[in-house]
Short mmCIF file of C-alpha atoms and ligand atoms in Angstrom, two decimals:
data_model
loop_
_atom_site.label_atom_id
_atom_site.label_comp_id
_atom_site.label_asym_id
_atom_site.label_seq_id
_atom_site.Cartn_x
_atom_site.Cartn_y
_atom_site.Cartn_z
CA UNK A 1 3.71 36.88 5.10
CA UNK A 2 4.74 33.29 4.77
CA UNK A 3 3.95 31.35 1.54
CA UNK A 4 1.04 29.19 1.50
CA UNK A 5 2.42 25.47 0.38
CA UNK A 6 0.15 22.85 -0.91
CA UNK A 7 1.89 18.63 -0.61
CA UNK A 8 0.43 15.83 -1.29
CA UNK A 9 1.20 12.87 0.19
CA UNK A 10 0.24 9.18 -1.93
CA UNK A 11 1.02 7.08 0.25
CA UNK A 12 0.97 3.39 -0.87
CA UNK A 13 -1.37 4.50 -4.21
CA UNK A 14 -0.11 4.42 -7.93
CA UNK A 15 0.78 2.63 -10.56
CA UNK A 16 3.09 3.46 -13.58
CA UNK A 17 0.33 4.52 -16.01
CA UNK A 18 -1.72 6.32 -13.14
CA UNK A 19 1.16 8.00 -11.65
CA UNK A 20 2.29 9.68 -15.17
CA UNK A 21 -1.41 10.40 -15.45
CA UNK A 22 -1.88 12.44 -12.11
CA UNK A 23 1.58 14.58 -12.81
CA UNK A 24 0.07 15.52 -16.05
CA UNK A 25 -3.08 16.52 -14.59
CA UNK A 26 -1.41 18.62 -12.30
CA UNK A 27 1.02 19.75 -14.58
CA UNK A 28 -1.81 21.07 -16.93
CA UNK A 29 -3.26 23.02 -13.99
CA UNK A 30 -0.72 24.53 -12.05
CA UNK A 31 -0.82 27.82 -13.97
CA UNK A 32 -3.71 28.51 -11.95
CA UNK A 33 -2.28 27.86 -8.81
CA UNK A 34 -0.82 31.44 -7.95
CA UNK A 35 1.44 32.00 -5.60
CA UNK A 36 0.83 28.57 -3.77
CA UNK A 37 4.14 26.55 -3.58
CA UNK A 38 3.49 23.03 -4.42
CA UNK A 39 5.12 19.05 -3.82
CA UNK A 40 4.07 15.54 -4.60
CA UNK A 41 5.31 12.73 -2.41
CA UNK A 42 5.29 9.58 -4.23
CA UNK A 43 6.41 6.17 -3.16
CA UNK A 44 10.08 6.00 -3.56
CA UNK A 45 9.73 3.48 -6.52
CA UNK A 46 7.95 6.09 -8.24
CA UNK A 47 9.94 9.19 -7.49
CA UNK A 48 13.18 9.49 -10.13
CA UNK A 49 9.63 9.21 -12.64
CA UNK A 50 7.86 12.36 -11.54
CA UNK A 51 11.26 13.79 -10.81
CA UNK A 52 11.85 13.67 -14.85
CA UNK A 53 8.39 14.89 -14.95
CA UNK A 54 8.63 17.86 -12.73
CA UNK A 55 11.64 19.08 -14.78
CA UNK A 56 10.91 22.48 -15.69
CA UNK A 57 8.03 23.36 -13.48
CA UNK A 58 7.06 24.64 -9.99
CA UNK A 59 5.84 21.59 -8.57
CA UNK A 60 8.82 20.04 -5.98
CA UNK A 61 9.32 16.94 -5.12
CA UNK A 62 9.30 15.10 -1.71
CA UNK A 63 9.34 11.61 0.04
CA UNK A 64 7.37 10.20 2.42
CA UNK A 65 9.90 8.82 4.67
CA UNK A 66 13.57 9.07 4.96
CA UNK A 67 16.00 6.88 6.55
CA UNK A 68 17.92 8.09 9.71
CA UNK A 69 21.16 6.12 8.51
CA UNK A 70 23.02 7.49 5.29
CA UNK A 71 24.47 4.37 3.86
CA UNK A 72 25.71 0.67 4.88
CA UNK A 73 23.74 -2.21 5.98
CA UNK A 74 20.43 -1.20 6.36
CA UNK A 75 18.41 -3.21 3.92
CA UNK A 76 15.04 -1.84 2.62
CA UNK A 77 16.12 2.20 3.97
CA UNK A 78 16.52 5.13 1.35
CA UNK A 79 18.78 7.58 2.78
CA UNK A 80 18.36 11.64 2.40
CA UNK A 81 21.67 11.63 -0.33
CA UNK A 82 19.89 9.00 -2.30
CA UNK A 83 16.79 11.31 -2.53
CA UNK A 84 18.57 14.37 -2.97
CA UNK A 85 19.91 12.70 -6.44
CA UNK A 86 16.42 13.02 -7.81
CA UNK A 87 15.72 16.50 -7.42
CA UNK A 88 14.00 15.59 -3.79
CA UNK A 89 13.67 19.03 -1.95
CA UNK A 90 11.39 17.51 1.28
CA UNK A 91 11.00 14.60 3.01
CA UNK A 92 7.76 13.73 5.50
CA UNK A 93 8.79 12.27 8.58
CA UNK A 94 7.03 11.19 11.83
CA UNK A 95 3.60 10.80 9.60
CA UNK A 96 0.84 9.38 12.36
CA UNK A 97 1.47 6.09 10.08
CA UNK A 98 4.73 5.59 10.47
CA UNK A 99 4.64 6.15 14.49
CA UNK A 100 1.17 3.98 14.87
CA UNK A 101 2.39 1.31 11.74
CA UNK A 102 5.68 1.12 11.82
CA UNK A 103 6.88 1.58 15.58
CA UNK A 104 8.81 5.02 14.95
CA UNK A 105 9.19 7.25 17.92
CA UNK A 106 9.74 10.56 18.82
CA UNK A 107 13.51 9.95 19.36
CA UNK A 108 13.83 8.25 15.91
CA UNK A 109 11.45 10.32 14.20
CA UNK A 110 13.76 13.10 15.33
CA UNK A 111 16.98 11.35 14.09
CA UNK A 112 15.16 10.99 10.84
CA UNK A 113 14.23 14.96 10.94
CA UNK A 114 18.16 15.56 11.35
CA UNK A 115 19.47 12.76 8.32
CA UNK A 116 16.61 14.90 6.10
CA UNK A 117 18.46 18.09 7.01
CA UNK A 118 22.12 17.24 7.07
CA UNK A 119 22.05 16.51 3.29
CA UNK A 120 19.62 19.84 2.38
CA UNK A 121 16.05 18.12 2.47
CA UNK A 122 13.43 20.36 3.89
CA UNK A 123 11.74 17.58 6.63
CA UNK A 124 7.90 18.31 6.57
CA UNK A 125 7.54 17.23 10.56
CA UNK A 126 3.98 15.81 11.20
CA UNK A 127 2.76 16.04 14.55
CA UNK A 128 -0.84 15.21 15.87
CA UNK A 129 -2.64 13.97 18.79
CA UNK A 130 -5.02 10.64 18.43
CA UNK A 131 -9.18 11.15 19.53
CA UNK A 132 -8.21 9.53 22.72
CA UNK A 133 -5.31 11.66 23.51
CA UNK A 134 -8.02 14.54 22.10
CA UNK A 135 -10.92 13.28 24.31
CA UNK A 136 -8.26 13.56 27.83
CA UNK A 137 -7.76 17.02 26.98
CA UNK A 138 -3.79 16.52 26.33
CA UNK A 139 -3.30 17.92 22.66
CA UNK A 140 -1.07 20.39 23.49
CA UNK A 141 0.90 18.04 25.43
CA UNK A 142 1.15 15.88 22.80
CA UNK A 143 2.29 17.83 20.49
CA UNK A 144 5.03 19.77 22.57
CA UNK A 145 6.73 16.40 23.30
CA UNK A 146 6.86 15.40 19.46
CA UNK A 147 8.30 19.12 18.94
CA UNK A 148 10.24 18.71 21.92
CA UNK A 149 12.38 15.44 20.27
CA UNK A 150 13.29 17.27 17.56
CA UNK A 151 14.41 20.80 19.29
CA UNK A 152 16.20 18.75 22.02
CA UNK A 153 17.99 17.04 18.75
CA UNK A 154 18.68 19.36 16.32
CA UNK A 155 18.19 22.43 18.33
CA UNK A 156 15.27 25.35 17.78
CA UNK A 157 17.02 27.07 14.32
CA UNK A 158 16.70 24.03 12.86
CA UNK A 159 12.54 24.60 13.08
CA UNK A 160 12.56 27.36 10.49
CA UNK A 161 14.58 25.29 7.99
CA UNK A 162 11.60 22.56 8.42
CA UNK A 163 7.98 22.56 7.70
CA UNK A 164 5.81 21.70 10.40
CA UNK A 165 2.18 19.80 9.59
CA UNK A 166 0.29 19.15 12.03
CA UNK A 167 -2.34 16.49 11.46
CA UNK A 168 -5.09 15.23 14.50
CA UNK A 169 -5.24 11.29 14.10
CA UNK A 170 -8.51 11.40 14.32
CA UNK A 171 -8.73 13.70 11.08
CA UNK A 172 -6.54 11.29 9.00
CA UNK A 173 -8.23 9.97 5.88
CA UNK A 174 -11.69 9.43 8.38
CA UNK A 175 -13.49 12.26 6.53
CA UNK A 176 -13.48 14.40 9.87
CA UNK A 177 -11.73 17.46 9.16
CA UNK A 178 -10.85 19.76 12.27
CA UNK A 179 -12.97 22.81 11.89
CA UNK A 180 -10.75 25.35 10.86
CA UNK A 181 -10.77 27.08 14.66
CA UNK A 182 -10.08 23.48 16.29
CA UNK A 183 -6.82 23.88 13.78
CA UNK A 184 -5.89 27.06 14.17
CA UNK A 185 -6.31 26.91 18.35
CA UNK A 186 -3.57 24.10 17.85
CA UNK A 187 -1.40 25.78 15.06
CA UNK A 188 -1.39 28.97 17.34
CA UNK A 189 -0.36 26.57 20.29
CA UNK A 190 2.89 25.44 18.20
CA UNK A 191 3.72 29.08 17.07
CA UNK A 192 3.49 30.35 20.21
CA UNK A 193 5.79 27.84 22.03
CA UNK A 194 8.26 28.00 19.11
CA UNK A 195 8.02 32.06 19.49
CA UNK A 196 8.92 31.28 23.17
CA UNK A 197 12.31 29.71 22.18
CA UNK A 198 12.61 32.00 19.24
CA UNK A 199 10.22 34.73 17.94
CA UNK A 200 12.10 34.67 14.28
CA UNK A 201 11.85 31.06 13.62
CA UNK A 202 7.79 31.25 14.65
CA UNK A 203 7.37 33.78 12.49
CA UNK A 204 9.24 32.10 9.76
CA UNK A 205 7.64 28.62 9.54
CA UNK A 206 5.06 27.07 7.77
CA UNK A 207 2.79 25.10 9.72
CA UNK A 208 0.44 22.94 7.55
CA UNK A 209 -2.67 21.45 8.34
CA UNK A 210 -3.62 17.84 7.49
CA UNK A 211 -6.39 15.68 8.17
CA UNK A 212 -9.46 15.60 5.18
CA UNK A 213 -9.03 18.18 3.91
CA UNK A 214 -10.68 18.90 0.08
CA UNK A 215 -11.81 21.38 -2.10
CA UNK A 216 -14.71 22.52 -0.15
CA UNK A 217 -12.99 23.43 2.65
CA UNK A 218 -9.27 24.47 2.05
CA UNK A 219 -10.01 27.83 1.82
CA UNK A 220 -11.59 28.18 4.90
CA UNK A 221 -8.46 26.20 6.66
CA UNK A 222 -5.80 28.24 5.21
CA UNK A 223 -7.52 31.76 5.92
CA UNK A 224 -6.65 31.14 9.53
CA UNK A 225 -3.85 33.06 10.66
CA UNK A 226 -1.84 30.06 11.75
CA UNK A 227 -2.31 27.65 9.05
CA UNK A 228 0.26 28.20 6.01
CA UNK A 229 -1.31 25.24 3.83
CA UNK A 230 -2.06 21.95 3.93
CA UNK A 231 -0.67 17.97 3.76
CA UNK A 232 -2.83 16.28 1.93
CA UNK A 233 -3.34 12.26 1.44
CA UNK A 234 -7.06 11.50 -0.23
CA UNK A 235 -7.52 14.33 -2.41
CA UNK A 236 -4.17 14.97 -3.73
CA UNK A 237 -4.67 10.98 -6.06
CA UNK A 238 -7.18 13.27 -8.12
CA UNK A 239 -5.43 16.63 -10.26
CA UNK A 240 -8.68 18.08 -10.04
CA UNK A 241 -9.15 17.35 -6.24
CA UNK A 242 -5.09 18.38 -5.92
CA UNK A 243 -5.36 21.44 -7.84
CA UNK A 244 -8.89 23.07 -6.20
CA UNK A 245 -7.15 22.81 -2.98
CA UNK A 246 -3.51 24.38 -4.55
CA UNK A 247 -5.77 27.38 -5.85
CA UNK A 248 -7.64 27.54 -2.29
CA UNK A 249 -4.56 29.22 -1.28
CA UNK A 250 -4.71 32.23 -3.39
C1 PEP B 301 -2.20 12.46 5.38
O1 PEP B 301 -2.08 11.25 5.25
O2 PEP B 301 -1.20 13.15 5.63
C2 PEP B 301 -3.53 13.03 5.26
C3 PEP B 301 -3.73 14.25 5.69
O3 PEP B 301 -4.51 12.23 4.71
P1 PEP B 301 -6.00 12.66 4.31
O4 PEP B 301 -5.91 13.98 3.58
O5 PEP B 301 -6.49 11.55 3.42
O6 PEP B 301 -6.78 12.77 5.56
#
């Protein structure tokens, strides 16, 4: 029975006063969160904060990004050993963002997924098709070749030291949530390919789901078979919002 695990991802959102706010929120609520493993992913700036925050409780830490180089002339990067210094146990990378924003490609998104791991980070590996790619009926191809970078990279063990989320474009902070069978047909997809390669590493991983998804209908999402929590941008700014979908998953 894998462990359902609740992140939430910030993005570009906080500020000193409301940052220390929303850990304390959460921090005041996680005794009613159960079993359900939690993170925060703040904006680097913010995380040796909520690292001194977290000190003490069952909340983890992760980033939202990571850089694929570990030190030297990269200006702007944060490298995995930098994070790992503040108590950083994941790292996001390949968020639908940061390949439709920011350039980052399968092959570099991999390359990120392998700095994340050589220095102990747990990468949280988004995948997810866009409504066009949806609409042409090539989800499942989609997703295989973002899986594929990585396995061809870093080879198929390296899956069940990772968590997987996968997240439909088209689901992303729009307010359309996949129902939880459009999810779970896709999650299924991913653990059964991964089972093809390696039946103990399918049955090991967590696959999240992310894409709008609240309160009122978390539950519902991680009662599917496949779906082993949930990455979660909107309503993880609000403790209240954060925590209803943390205790959805006992
Ligand atoms: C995300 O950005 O990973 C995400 C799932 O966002 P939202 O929950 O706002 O759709």
């Amino acid at each position: 029975m894998r462990q359902i695990l609740v992140a939430g991802n910030w993005k570009l959102n906080g500020s000193l006063d409301s940052v220390k706010q929303l850990v304390s929120g959460i921090l005041g609520g996680v005794d009613d969160t159960g079993n359900t493993a939690i993170a925060v992913c703040p904006p680097f700036v913010y995380i040796p904060l909520v690292s001194n925050l977290l000190v003490g409780s069952k909340v983890k830490l992760g980033s939202q990004d990571v850089s694929d180089q570990e030190s030297g002339a990269f200006t702007g990067e944060i490298s995995g050993p930098m994070l790992k210094d503040f108590s950083c146990s994941y790292a996001i990378v390949g968020h639908s963002e940061r390949r439709a924003l920011y350039a980052e490609n399968d092959e570099f998104t991999a390359r990120k997924f392998a700095a994340a791991r050589s220095c102990g980070l747990i990468p949280i590996l988004c995948v997810g098709e866009t409504l066009e790619e949806r609409e042409a009926g090539i989800t499942e191809q989609v997703v295989a070749r973002q899986l594929d970078a990585v396995i061809e990279l870093e080879g198929i063990a390296a899956i069940g030291d990772a968590v997987l989320a996968y997240e439909p474009v088209w689901a992303i902070g729009t307010g359309k949530t996949a129902t939880p069978q459009q999810a779970q047909d896709v999650h299924a997809f991913i653990r059964g390919k991964l089972a093809g390669l390696d039946q103990a590493v399918a049955d090991k991983v967590q696959i999240l789901y992310g894409g709008s998804v609240k309160g009122s209908n978390a539950a519902e999402l991680f009662a599917m078979s496949d779906i082993d929590g949930g990455l979660i941008g909107g309503a993880s700014l609000q403790a209240d919002d954060f925590l209803a979908i943390c205790m959805a998953g006992n």
